[in-house]
Amino acid sequence: QVQLVESGGGLVQAGGSLRLSCAASGNTARINVMSWYRQGLGKQRELVADITSGGGARYVDSVKGRFTISRDNAKNMGYLEMNNLKPEDTAIYYCNLMDVEGDYWGQGTQVTVSS
């Protein structure tokens, strides 16, 4: 079983920055994909970015050039660096890890961007 705990959310003004962290514990497989999703009020959950255990990353178009996903495999940590934040980035952000054993989710961390 894998547990994921997000941290780093908060309230920030438009144009500001936040760094989200995801701590993974338990029996994580060596090969996996770590992702960040978000869900705004009244909206569907959407994939923001993902990164393989080898370091390959992808981003949704709306965050390209502003967000950077990274991971530290030795520490079982994932990160989402968010710059030039916009009010439309306001959402609960969830960490997800998928490997051959399963699909795991954290509890989410709130990000609120004021205009």
PDB file of C-alpha atoms in Angstrom:
ATOM      1  CA  GLN A   1       0.000   0.000   0.000  1.00  0.00           C
ATOM      2  CA  VAL A   2       1.203   3.517  -0.860  1.00  0.00           C
ATOM      3  CA  GLN A   3       0.336   6.684   1.036  1.00  0.00           C
ATOM      4  CA  LEU A   4       0.638  10.155  -0.472  1.00  0.00           C
ATOM      5  CA  VAL A   5       0.628  13.401   1.493  1.00  0.00           C
ATOM      6  CA  GLU A   6       0.545  16.780  -0.226  1.00  0.00           C
ATOM      7  CA  SER A   7       1.691  20.054   1.289  1.00  0.00           C
ATOM      8  CA  GLY A   8       2.491  23.580   0.225  1.00  0.00           C
ATOM      9  CA  GLY A   9      -0.892  24.929  -0.772  1.00  0.00           C
ATOM     10  CA  GLY A  10      -2.153  28.303   0.354  1.00  0.00           C
ATOM     11  CA  LEU A  11      -3.428  31.723  -0.618  1.00  0.00           C
ATOM     12  CA  VAL A  12      -1.378  33.792  -3.043  1.00  0.00           C
ATOM     13  CA  GLN A  13      -1.960  36.860  -5.175  1.00  0.00           C
ATOM     14  CA  ALA A  14      -2.081  36.629  -8.935  1.00  0.00           C
ATOM     15  CA  GLY A  15       1.426  36.551 -10.340  1.00  0.00           C
ATOM     16  CA  GLY A  16       2.762  34.832  -7.255  1.00  0.00           C
ATOM     17  CA  SER A  17       4.340  31.429  -6.780  1.00  0.00           C
ATOM     18  CA  LEU A  18       3.813  28.293  -4.744  1.00  0.00           C
ATOM     19  CA  ARG A  19       5.627  25.000  -4.498  1.00  0.00           C
ATOM     20  CA  LEU A  20       3.602  21.889  -3.798  1.00  0.00           C
ATOM     21  CA  SER A  21       5.211  18.770  -2.369  1.00  0.00           C
ATOM     22  CA  CYS A  22       4.034  15.172  -2.370  1.00  0.00           C
ATOM     23  CA  ALA A  23       5.559  12.700   0.054  1.00  0.00           C
ATOM     24  CA  ALA A  24       5.147   9.052  -0.870  1.00  0.00           C
ATOM     25  CA  SER A  25       5.509   6.260   1.662  1.00  0.00           C
ATOM     26  CA  GLY A  26       4.908   2.554   1.596  1.00  0.00           C
ATOM     27  CA  ASN A  27       5.806   0.006  -1.021  1.00  0.00           C
ATOM     28  CA  THR A  28       6.316   2.137  -4.148  1.00  0.00           C
ATOM     29  CA  ALA A  29       7.394   0.314  -7.266  1.00  0.00           C
ATOM     30  CA  ARG A  30      10.625   1.425  -8.898  1.00  0.00           C
ATOM     31  CA  ILE A  31       8.821   2.229 -12.142  1.00  0.00           C
ATOM     32  CA  ASN A  32       5.871   4.549 -11.721  1.00  0.00           C
ATOM     33  CA  VAL A  33       4.263   7.766 -12.877  1.00  0.00           C
ATOM     34  CA  MET A  34       3.646  10.626 -10.473  1.00  0.00           C
ATOM     35  CA  SER A  35       1.013  13.157 -11.433  1.00  0.00           C
ATOM     36  CA  TRP A  36      -0.619  16.320 -10.184  1.00  0.00           C
ATOM     37  CA  TYR A  37      -4.329  16.806 -10.769  1.00  0.00           C
ATOM     38  CA  ARG A  38      -6.559  19.677  -9.769  1.00  0.00           C
ATOM     39  CA  GLN A  39     -10.255  20.188  -9.255  1.00  0.00           C
ATOM     40  CA  GLY A  40     -11.815  23.619  -9.152  1.00  0.00           C
ATOM     41  CA  LEU A  41     -15.187  24.319  -7.561  1.00  0.00           C
ATOM     42  CA  GLY A  42     -17.894  22.859  -9.787  1.00  0.00           C
ATOM     43  CA  LYS A  43     -15.354  21.526 -12.262  1.00  0.00           C
ATOM     44  CA  GLN A  44     -14.092  18.110 -13.207  1.00  0.00           C
ATOM     45  CA  ARG A  45     -10.746  16.926 -11.963  1.00  0.00           C
ATOM     46  CA  GLU A  46      -8.074  17.533 -14.595  1.00  0.00           C
ATOM     47  CA  LEU A  47      -4.518  16.359 -15.103  1.00  0.00           C
ATOM     48  CA  VAL A  48      -2.074  19.227 -14.654  1.00  0.00           C
ATOM     49  CA  ALA A  49       1.262  17.460 -15.174  1.00  0.00           C
ATOM     50  CA  ASP A  50       2.883  14.079 -14.867  1.00  0.00           C
ATOM     51  CA  ILE A  51       6.397  12.727 -14.672  1.00  0.00           C
ATOM     52  CA  THR A  52       7.749   9.222 -15.092  1.00  0.00           C
ATOM     53  CA  SER A  53      10.287   7.655 -12.776  1.00  0.00           C
ATOM     54  CA  GLY A  54      12.783   8.265 -15.602  1.00  0.00           C
ATOM     55  CA  GLY A  55      12.047  11.997 -15.588  1.00  0.00           C
ATOM     56  CA  GLY A  56       9.890  12.443 -18.667  1.00  0.00           C
ATOM     57  CA  ALA A  57       7.316  15.179 -18.022  1.00  0.00           C
ATOM     58  CA  ARG A  58       4.125  16.396 -19.671  1.00  0.00           C
ATOM     59  CA  TYR A  59       1.906  19.385 -18.972  1.00  0.00           C
ATOM     60  CA  VAL A  60      -1.589  20.531 -19.774  1.00  0.00           C
ATOM     61  CA  ASP A  61      -1.428  23.465 -22.188  1.00  0.00           C
ATOM     62  CA  SER A  62      -2.814  25.959 -19.676  1.00  0.00           C
ATOM     63  CA  VAL A  63       0.203  25.607 -17.360  1.00  0.00           C
ATOM     64  CA  LYS A  64       3.039  25.181 -19.863  1.00  0.00           C
ATOM     65  CA  GLY A  65       5.787  27.685 -19.200  1.00  0.00           C
ATOM     66  CA  ARG A  66       4.461  28.451 -15.710  1.00  0.00           C
ATOM     67  CA  PHE A  67       4.506  25.123 -13.826  1.00  0.00           C
ATOM     68  CA  THR A  68       7.369  22.675 -13.429  1.00  0.00           C
ATOM     69  CA  ILE A  69       6.946  19.124 -12.187  1.00  0.00           C
ATOM     70  CA  SER A  70       9.897  17.292 -10.664  1.00  0.00           C
ATOM     71  CA  ARG A  71      10.664  14.375  -8.405  1.00  0.00           C
ATOM     72  CA  ASP A  72      13.367  13.004  -6.145  1.00  0.00           C
ATOM     73  CA  ASN A  73      13.234   9.220  -6.428  1.00  0.00           C
ATOM     74  CA  ALA A  74      15.728   8.687  -3.611  1.00  0.00           C
ATOM     75  CA  LYS A  75      13.484  10.623  -1.215  1.00  0.00           C
ATOM     76  CA  ASN A  76      10.161   9.419  -2.667  1.00  0.00           C
ATOM     77  CA  MET A  77       9.129  13.029  -3.167  1.00  0.00           C
ATOM     78  CA  GLY A  78       7.322  14.836  -5.947  1.00  0.00           C
ATOM     79  CA  TYR A  79       7.041  18.573  -6.515  1.00  0.00           C
ATOM     80  CA  LEU A  80       5.021  21.048  -8.508  1.00  0.00           C
ATOM     81  CA  GLU A  81       6.576  24.484  -8.828  1.00  0.00           C
ATOM     82  CA  MET A  82       3.887  26.981  -9.821  1.00  0.00           C
ATOM     83  CA  ASN A  83       4.841  30.446 -11.051  1.00  0.00           C
ATOM     84  CA  ASN A  84       2.842  33.360 -12.427  1.00  0.00           C
ATOM     85  CA  LEU A  85      -0.267  31.972 -10.811  1.00  0.00           C
ATOM     86  CA  LYS A  86      -3.650  33.064 -12.127  1.00  0.00           C
ATOM     87  CA  PRO A  87      -7.073  33.110 -10.446  1.00  0.00           C
ATOM     88  CA  GLU A  88      -8.145  30.267 -12.740  1.00  0.00           C
ATOM     89  CA  ASP A  89      -5.464  28.079 -11.111  1.00  0.00           C
ATOM     90  CA  THR A  90      -7.538  28.097  -7.925  1.00  0.00           C
ATOM     91  CA  ALA A  91      -8.367  24.478  -7.084  1.00  0.00           C
ATOM     92  CA  ILE A  92      -7.642  21.577  -4.826  1.00  0.00           C
ATOM     93  CA  TYR A  93      -4.454  19.969  -6.074  1.00  0.00           C
ATOM     94  CA  TYR A  94      -4.035  16.222  -5.743  1.00  0.00           C
ATOM     95  CA  CYS A  95      -0.943  14.078  -6.003  1.00  0.00           C
ATOM     96  CA  ASN A  96      -1.351  10.739  -7.775  1.00  0.00           C
ATOM     97  CA  LEU A  97       1.020   7.820  -8.170  1.00  0.00           C
ATOM     98  CA  MET A  98       0.401   4.939 -10.524  1.00  0.00           C
ATOM     99  CA  ASP A  99       2.457   1.747 -10.730  1.00  0.00           C
ATOM    100  CA  VAL A 100       1.891  -1.890 -11.603  1.00  0.00           C
ATOM    101  CA  GLU A 101       0.319  -2.469  -8.190  1.00  0.00           C
ATOM    102  CA  GLY A 102      -2.252   0.295  -8.160  1.00  0.00           C
ATOM    103  CA  ASP A 103      -3.422   3.877  -8.437  1.00  0.00           C
ATOM    104  CA  TYR A 104      -2.952   6.023  -5.332  1.00  0.00           C
ATOM    105  CA  TRP A 105      -4.195   9.476  -4.334  1.00  0.00           C
ATOM    106  CA  GLY A 106      -3.352  12.016  -1.687  1.00  0.00           C
ATOM    107  CA  GLN A 107      -5.921  13.995   0.261  1.00  0.00           C
ATOM    108  CA  GLY A 108      -5.362  17.205  -1.681  1.00  0.00           C
ATOM    109  CA  THR A 109      -4.102  20.677  -0.853  1.00  0.00           C
ATOM    110  CA  GLN A 110      -5.991  23.893  -1.537  1.00  0.00           C
ATOM    111  CA  VAL A 111      -4.476  26.547  -3.771  1.00  0.00           C
ATOM    112  CA  THR A 112      -6.283  29.872  -3.907  1.00  0.00           C
ATOM    113  CA  VAL A 113      -5.140  32.670  -6.204  1.00  0.00           C
ATOM    114  CA  SER A 114      -6.646  36.094  -5.580  1.00  0.00           C
ATOM    115  CA  SER A 115      -6.932  38.703  -8.297  1.00  0.00           C
TER     116      SER A 115
END
